[in-house]
Structure formats: C-alpha cells, structure tokens
CSV table of N, CA and C in Angstrom, one decimal:
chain,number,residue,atom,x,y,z
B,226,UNK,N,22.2,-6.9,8.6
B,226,UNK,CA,21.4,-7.0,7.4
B,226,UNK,C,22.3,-7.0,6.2
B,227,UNK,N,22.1,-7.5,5.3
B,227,UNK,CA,23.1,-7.8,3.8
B,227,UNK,C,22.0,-7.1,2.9
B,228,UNK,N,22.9,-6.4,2.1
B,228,UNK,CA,22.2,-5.7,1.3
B,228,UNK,C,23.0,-5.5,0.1
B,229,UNK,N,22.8,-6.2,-1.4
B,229,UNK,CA,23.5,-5.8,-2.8
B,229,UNK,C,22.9,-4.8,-2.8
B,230,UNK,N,24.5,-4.1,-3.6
B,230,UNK,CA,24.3,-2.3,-4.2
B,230,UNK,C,24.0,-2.8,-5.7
B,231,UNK,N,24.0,-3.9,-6.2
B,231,UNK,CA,24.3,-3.9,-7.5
B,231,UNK,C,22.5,-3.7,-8.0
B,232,UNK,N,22.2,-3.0,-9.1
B,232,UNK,CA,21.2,-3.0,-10.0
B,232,UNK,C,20.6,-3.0,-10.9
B,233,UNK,N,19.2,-3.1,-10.8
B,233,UNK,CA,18.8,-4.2,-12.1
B,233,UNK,C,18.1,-3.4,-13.2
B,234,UNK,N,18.5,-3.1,-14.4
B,234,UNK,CA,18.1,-2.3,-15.1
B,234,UNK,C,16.7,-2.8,-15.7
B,235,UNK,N,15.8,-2.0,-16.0
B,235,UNK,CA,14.8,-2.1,-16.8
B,235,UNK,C,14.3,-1.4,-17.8
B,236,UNK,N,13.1,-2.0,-18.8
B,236,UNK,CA,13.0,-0.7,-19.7
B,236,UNK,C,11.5,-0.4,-19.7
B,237,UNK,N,11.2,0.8,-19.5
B,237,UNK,CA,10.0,1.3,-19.0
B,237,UNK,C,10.0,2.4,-20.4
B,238,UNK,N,9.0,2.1,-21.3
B,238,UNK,CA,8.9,3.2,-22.8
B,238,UNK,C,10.5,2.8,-23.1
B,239,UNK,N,11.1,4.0,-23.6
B,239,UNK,CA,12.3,4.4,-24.3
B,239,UNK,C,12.9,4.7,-23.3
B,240,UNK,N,12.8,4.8,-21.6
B,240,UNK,CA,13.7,5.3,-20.5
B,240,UNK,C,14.6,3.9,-20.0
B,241,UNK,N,15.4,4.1,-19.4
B,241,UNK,CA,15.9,2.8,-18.9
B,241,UNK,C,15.8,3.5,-17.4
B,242,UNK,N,15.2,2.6,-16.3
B,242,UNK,CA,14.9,2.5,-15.1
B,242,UNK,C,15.7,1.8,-14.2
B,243,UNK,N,16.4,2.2,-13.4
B,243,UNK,CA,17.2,1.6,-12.7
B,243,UNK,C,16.6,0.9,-10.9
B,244,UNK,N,16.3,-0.3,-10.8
B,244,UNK,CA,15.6,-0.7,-9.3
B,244,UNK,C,16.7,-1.0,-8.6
B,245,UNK,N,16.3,-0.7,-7.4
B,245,UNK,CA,17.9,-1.6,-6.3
B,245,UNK,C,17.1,-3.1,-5.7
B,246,UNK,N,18.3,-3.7,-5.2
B,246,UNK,CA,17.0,-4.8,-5.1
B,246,UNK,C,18.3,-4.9,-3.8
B,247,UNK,N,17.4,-5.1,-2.7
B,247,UNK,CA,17.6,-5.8,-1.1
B,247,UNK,C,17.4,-6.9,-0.9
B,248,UNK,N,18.2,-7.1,-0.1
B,248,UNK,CA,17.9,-8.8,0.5
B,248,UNK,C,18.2,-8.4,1.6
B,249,UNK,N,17.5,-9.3,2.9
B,249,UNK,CA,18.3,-9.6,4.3
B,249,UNK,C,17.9,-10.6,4.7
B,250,UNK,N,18.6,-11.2,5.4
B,250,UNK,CA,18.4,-12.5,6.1
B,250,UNK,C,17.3,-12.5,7.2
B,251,UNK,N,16.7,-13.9,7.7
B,251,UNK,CA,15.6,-13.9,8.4
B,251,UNK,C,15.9,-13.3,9.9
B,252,UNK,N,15.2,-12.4,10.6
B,252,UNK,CA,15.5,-11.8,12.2
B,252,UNK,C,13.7,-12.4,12.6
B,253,UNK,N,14.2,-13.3,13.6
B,253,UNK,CA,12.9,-13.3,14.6
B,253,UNK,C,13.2,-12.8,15.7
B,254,UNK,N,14.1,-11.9,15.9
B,254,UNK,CA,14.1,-10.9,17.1
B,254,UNK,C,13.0,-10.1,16.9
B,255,UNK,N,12.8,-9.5,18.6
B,255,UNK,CA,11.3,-8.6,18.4
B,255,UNK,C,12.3,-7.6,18.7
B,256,UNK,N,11.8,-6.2,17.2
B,256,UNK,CA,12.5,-5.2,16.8
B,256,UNK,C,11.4,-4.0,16.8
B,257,UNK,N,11.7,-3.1,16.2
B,257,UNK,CA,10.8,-2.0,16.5
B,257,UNK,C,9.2,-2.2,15.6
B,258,UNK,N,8.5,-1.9,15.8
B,258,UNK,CA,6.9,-2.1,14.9
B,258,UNK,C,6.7,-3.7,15.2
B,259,UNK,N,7.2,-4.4,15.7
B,259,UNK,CA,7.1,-5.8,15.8
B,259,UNK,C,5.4,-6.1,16.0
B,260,UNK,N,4.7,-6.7,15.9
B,260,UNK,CA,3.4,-7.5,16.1
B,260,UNK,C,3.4,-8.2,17.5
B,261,UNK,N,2.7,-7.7,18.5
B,261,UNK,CA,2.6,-8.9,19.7
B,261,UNK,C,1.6,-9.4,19.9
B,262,UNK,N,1.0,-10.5,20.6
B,262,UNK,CA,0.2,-11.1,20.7
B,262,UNK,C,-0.3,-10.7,22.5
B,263,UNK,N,-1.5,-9.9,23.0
B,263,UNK,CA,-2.1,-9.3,24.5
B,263,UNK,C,-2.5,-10.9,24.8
B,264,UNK,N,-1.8,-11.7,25.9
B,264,UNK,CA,-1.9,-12.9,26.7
B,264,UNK,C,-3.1,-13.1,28.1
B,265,UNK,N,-2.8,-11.4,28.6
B,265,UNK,CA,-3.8,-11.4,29.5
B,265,UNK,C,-5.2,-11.1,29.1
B,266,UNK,N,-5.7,-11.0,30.2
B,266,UNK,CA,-7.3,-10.5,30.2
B,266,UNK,C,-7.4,-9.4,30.5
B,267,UNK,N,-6.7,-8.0,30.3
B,267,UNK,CA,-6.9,-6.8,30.7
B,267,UNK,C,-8.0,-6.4,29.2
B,268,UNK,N,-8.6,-5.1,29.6
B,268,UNK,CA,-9.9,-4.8,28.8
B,268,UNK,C,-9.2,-4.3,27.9
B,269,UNK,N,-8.1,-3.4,27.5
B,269,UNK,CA,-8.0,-2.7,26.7
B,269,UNK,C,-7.3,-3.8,25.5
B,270,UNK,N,-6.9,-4.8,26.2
B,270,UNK,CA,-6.2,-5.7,25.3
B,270,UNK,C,-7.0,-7.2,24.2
B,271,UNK,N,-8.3,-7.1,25.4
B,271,UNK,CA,-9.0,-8.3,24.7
B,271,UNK,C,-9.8,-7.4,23.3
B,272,UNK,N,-9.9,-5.9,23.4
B,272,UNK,CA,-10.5,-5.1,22.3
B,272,UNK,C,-9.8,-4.9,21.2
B,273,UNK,N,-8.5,-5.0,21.4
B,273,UNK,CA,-7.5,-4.5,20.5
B,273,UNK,C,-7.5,-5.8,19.8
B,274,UNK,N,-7.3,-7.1,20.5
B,274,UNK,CA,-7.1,-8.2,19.7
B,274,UNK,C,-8.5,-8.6,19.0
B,275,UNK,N,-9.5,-8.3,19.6
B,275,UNK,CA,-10.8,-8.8,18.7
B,275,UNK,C,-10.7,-7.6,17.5
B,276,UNK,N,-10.7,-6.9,17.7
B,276,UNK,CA,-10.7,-5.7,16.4
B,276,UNK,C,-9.8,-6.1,15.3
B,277,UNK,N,-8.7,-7.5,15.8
B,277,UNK,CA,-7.5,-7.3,14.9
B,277,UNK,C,-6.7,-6.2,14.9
B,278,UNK,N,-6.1,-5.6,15.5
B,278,UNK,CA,-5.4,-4.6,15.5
B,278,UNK,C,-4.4,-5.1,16.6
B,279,UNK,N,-3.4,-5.8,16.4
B,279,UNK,CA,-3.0,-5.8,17.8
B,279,UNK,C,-1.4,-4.7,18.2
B,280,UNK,N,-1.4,-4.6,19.4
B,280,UNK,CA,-0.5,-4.0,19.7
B,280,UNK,C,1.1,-4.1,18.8
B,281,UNK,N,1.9,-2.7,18.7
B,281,UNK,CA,3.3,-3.1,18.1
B,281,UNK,C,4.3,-2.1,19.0
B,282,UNK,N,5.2,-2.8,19.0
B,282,UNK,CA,6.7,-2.0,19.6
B,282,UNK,C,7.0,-1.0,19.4
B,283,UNK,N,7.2,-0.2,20.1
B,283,UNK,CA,7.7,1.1,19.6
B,283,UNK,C,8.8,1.7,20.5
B,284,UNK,N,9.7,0.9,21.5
B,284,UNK,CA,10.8,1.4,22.1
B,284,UNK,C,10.5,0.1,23.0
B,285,UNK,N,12.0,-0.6,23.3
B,285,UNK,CA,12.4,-1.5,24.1
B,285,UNK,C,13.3,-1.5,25.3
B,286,UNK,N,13.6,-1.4,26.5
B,286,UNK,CA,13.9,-0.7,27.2
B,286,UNK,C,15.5,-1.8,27.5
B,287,UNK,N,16.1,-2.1,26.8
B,287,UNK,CA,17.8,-2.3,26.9
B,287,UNK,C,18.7,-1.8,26.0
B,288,UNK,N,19.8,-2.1,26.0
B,288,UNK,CA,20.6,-1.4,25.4
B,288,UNK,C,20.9,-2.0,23.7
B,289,UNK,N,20.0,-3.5,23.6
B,289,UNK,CA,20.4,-3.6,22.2
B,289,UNK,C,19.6,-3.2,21.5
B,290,UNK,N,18.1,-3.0,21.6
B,290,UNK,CA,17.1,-2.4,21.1
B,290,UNK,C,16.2,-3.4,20.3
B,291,UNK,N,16.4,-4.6,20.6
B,291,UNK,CA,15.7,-5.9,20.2
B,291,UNK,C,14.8,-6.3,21.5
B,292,UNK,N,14.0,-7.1,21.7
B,292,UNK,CA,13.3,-7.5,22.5
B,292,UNK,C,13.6,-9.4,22.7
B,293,UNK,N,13.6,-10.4,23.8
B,293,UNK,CA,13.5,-11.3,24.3
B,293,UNK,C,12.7,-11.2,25.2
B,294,UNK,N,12.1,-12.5,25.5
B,294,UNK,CA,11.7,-13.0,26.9
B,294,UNK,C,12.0,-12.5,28.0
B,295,UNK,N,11.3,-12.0,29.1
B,295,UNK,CA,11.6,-11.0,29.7
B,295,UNK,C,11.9,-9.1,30.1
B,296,UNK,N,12.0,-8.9,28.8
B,296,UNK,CA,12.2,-7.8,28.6
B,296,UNK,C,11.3,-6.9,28.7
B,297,UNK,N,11.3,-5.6,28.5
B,297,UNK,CA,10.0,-4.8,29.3
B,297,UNK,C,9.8,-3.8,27.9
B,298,UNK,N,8.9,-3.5,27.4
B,298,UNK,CA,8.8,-3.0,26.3
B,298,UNK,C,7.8,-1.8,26.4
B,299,UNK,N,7.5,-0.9,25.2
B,299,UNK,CA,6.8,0.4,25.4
B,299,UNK,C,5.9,0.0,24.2
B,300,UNK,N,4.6,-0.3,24.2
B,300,UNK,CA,3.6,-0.5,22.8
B,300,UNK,C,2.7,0.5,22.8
B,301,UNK,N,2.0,0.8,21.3
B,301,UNK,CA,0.9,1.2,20.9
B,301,UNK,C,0.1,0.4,20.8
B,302,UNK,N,-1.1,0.6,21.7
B,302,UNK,CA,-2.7,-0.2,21.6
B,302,UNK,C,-3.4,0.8,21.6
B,303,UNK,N,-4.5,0.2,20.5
B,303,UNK,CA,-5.7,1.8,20.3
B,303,UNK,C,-5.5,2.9,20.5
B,304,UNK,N,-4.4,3.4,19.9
B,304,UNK,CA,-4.0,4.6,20.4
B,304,UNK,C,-3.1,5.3,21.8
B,305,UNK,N,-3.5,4.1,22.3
B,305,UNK,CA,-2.3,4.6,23.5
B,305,UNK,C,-0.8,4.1,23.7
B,306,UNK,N,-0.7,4.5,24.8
B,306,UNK,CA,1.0,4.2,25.1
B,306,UNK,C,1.2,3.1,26.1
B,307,UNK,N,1.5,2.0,26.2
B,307,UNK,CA,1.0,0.9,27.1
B,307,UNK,C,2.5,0.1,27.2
B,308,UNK,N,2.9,-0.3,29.1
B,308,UNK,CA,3.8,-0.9,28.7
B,308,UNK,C,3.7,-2.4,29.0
B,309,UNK,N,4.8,-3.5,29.1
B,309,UNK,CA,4.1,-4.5,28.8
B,309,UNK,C,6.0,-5.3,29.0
B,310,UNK,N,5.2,-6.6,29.4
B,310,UNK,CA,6.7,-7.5,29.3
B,310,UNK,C,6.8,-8.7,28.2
B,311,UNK,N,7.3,-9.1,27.7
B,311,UNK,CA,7.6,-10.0,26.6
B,311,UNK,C,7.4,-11.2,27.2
B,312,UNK,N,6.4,-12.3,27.3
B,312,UNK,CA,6.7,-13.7,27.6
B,312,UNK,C,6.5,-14.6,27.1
B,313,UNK,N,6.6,-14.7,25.7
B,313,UNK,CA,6.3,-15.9,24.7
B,313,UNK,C,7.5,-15.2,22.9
B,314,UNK,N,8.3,-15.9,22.9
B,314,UNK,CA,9.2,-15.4,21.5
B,314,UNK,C,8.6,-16.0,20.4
B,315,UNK,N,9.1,-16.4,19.4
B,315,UNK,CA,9.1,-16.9,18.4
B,315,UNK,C,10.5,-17.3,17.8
B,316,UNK,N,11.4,-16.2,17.9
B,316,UNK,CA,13.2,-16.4,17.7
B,316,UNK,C,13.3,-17.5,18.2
B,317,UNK,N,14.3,-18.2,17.8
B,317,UNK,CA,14.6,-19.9,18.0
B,317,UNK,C,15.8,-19.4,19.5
B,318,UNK,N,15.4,-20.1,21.0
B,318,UNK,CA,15.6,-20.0,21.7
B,318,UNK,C,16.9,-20.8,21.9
B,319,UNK,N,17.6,-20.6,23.4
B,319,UNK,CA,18.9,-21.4,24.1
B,319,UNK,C,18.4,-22.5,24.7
B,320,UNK,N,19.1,-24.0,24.7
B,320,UNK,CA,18.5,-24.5,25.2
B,320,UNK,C,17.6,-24.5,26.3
B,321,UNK,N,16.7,-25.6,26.4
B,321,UNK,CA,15.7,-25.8,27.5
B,321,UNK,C,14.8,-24.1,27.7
B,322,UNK,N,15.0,-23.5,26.9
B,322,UNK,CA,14.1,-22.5,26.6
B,322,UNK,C,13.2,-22.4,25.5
B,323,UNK,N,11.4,-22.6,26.0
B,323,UNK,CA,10.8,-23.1,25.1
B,323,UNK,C,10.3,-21.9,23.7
B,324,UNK,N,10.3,-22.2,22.8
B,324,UNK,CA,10.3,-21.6,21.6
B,324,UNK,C,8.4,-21.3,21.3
B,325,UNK,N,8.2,-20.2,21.0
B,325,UNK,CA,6.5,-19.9,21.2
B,325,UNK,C,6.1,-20.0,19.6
B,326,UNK,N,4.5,-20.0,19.4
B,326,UNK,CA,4.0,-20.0,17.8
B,326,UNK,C,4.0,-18.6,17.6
B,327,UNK,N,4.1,-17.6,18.7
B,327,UNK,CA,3.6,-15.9,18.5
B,327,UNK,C,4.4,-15.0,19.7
B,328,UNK,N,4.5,-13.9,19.2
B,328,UNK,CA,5.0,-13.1,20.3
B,328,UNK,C,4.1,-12.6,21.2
B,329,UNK,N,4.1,-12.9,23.0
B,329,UNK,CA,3.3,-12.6,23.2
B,329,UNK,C,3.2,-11.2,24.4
B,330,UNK,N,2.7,-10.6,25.1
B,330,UNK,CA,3.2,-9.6,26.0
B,330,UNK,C,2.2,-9.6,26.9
B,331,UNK,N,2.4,-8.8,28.2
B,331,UNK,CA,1.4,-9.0,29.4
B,331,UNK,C,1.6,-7.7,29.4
B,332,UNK,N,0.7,-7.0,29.5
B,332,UNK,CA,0.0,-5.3,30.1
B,332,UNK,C,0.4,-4.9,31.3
B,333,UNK,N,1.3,-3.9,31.6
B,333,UNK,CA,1.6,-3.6,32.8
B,333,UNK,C,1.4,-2.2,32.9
B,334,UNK,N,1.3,-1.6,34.3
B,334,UNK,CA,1.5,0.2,34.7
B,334,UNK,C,2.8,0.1,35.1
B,335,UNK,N,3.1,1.4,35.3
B,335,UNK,CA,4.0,1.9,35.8
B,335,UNK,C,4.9,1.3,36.6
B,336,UNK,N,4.0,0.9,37.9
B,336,UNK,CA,5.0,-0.2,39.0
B,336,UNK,C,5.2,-1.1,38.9
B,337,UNK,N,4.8,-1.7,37.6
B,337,UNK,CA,4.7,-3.0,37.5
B,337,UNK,C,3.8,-4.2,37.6
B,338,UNK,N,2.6,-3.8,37.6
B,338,UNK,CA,1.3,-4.6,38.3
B,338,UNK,C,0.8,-4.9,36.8
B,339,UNK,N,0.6,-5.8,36.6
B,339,UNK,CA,0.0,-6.1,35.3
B,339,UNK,C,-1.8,-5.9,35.3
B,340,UNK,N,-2.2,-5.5,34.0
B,340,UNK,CA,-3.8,-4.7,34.0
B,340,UNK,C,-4.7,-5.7,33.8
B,341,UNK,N,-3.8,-6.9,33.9
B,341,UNK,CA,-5.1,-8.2,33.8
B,341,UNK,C,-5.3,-9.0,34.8
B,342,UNK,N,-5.8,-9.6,35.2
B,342,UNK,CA,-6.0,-10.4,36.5
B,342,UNK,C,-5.5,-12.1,35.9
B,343,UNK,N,-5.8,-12.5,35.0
B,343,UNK,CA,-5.2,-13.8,34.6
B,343,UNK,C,-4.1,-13.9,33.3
B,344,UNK,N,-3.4,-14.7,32.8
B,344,UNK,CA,-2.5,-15.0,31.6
B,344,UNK,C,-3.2,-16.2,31.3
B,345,UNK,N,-3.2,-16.0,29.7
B,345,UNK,CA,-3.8,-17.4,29.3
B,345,UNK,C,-2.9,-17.8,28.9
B,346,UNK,N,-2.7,-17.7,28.8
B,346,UNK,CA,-0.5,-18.7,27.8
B,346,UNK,C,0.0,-19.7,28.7
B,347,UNK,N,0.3,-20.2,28.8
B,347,UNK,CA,1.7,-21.3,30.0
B,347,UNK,C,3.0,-19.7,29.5
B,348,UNK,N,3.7,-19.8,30.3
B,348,UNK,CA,5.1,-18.6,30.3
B,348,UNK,C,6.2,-19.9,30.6
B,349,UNK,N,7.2,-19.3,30.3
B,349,UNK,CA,8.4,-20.2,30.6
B,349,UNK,C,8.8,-19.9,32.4
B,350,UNK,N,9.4,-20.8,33.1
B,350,UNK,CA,9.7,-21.2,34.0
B,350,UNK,C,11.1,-20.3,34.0
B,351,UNK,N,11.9,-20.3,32.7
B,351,UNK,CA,13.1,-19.1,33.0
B,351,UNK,C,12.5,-18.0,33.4
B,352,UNK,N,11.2,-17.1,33.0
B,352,UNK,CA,10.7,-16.3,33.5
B,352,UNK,C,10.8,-15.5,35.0
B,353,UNK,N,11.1,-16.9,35.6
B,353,UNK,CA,10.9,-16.6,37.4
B,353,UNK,C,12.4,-16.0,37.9
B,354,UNK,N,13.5,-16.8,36.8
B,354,UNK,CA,14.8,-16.0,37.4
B,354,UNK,C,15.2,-14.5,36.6
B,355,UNK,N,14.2,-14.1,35.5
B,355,UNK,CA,14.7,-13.1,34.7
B,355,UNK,C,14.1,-12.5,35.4
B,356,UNK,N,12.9,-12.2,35.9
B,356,UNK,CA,12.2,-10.9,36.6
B,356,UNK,C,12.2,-10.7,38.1
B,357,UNK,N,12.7,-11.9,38.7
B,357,UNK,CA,13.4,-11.5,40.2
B,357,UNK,C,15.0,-10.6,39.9
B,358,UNK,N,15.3,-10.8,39.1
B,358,UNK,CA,16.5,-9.7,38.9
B,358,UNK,C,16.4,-8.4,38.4
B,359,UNK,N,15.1,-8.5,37.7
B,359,UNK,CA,14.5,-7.1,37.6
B,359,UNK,C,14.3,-6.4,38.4
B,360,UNK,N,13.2,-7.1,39.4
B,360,UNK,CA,12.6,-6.5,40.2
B,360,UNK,C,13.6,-5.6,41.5
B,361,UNK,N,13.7,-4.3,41.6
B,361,UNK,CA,14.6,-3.4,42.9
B,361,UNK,C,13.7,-3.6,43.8
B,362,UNK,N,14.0,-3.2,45.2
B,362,UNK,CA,13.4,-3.4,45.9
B,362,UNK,C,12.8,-2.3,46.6
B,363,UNK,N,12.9,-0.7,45.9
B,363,UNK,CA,12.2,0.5,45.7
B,363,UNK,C,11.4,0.3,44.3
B,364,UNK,N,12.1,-0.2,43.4
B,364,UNK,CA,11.4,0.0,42.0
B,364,UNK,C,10.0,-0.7,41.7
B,365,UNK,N,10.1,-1.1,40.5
B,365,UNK,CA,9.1,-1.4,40.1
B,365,UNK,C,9.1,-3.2,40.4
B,366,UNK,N,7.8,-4.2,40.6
B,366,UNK,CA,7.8,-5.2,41.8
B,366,UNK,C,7.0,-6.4,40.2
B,367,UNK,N,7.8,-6.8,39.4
B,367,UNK,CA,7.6,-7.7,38.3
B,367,UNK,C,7.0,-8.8,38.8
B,368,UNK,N,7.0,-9.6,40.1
B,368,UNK,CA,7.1,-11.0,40.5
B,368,UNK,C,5.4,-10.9,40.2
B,369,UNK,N,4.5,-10.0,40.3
B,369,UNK,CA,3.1,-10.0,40.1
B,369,UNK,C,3.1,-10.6,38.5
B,370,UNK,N,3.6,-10.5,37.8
B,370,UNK,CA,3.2,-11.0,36.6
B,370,UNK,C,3.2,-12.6,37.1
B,371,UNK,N,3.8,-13.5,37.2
B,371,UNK,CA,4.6,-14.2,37.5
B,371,UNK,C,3.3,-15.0,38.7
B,372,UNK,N,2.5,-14.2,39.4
B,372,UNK,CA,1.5,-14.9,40.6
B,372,UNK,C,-0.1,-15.0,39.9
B,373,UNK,N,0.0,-14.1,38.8
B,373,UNK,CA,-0.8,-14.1,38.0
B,373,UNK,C,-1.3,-15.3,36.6
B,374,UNK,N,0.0,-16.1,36.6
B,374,UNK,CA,0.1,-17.2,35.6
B,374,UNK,C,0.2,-18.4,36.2
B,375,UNK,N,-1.0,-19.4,35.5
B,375,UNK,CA,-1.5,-20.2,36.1
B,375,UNK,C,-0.6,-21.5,35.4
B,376,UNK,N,0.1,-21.5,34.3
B,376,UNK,CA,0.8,-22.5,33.7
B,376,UNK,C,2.2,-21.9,33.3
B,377,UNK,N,3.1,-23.1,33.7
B,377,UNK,CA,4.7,-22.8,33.2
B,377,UNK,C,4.9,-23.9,32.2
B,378,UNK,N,5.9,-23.5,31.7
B,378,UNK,CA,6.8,-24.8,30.8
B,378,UNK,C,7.6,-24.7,30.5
C-alpha cells in the first residue's frame, strides 16, 4: 500500500486543520472483511444472501493472509462462524485461469463435506488439481466439493 505523509491544510473558523490524505493502489486479492458471494444451495447461505447480507472473511488459512481460488477460509454468516472454500476470484488471474464477476465461496464443516448439495456457478477446472493436494488422506476429504459441481471452465 502507498501512502503520502504530506498534508493538506484547511481553514475551518480561525483554526487551521490539518487532513492526511491516503491513497493505495487497487488489490483484488480477497483480504480480510472481503465480501463473498454463497454459490451453493446450503440453507444458511441462500438466507444470508436474500437478506443481502452476505458473508465476509475473517481469517484465511495460509501463510500470506490473502485468499485465491482454492483456498479455505473462516467467514461470518448471520452471526456464525462458517468455513468455506474460495471458487470463483475477481483478481485478474494466470493464464488459462478463468477470471470471475464476484467472489464466490462453497460452505463447508469441519471434514470437509460441503452444507449444500448443489453449486450453481461453473468452478474452474484448476480446481481439481488444487484440492486433490489438499485433500490428506486422514484429514479433511475436499474432492466432495468438486462431485458436487455440475459445470467447469
């Protein structure tokens, strides 16, 4: 982020007021409070999005603390703590990786089982090689998101 220290004086009555003024360049990385868009059909998700309220980020589970495609994230919906995988960006992607209108996320528990029975989105096709290397073969079992989506691209 770029940020001038220089600032801009004003005159407010007889006081002079001093404002800082920020700039930063554009980030379409998904960062913390981010906005996502609930893709499945789980219940807690089709409510939160009709209400307009939709879920946001609030801890991202790697080491740079940004979110991509793939990634497994920790959100607030209606009040709860829900976790969820990243499969649609908006950030301008690497090739042959397709670029989304919205960020989108799939609802998952604990092991990994996603809380919706369908995806309405198409998901990208890199998808299939990011979350077979997720997936341990004690741990948590991602390829369900993945049997659950009826369109790639």
């Amino acid at each position: 982020m770029l940020c001038s220290s220089w600032r801009l004086p004003s005159l407010l009555g007889s006081q002079i007021v001093q404002k800082g003024f920020h700039t930063s360049s554009v980030n379409y990385e998904l960062s913390l409070l981010s906005r996502l868009r609930v893709v499945d059909n789980s219940e807690i998700g089709k409510q939160a999005m009709a209400e307009g309220k939709p879920p946001k980020i609030f801890h991202v589970y790697n080491k740079t603390g940004t979110g991509t495609i793939g990634d497994k994230v920790m959100v607030a919906i209606k009040g709860q703590k829900k976790k969820g995988i990243i499969v649609g960006c908006r950030q301008t992607q690497k090739a042959m990786v397709p670029r989304f209108d919205s960020n989108n996320v799939v609802l998952i528990d604990d092991n990994g089982s996603p809380l919706g029975t369908r995806i309405h989105v198409p998901v990208p096709n890199l998808l299939r090689t990011i979350l077979r290397k997720k997936t341990v073969a004690k741990g948590a079992d991602y390829t369900k998101v993945l049997a659950i989506a009826s369109r790639f691209v």
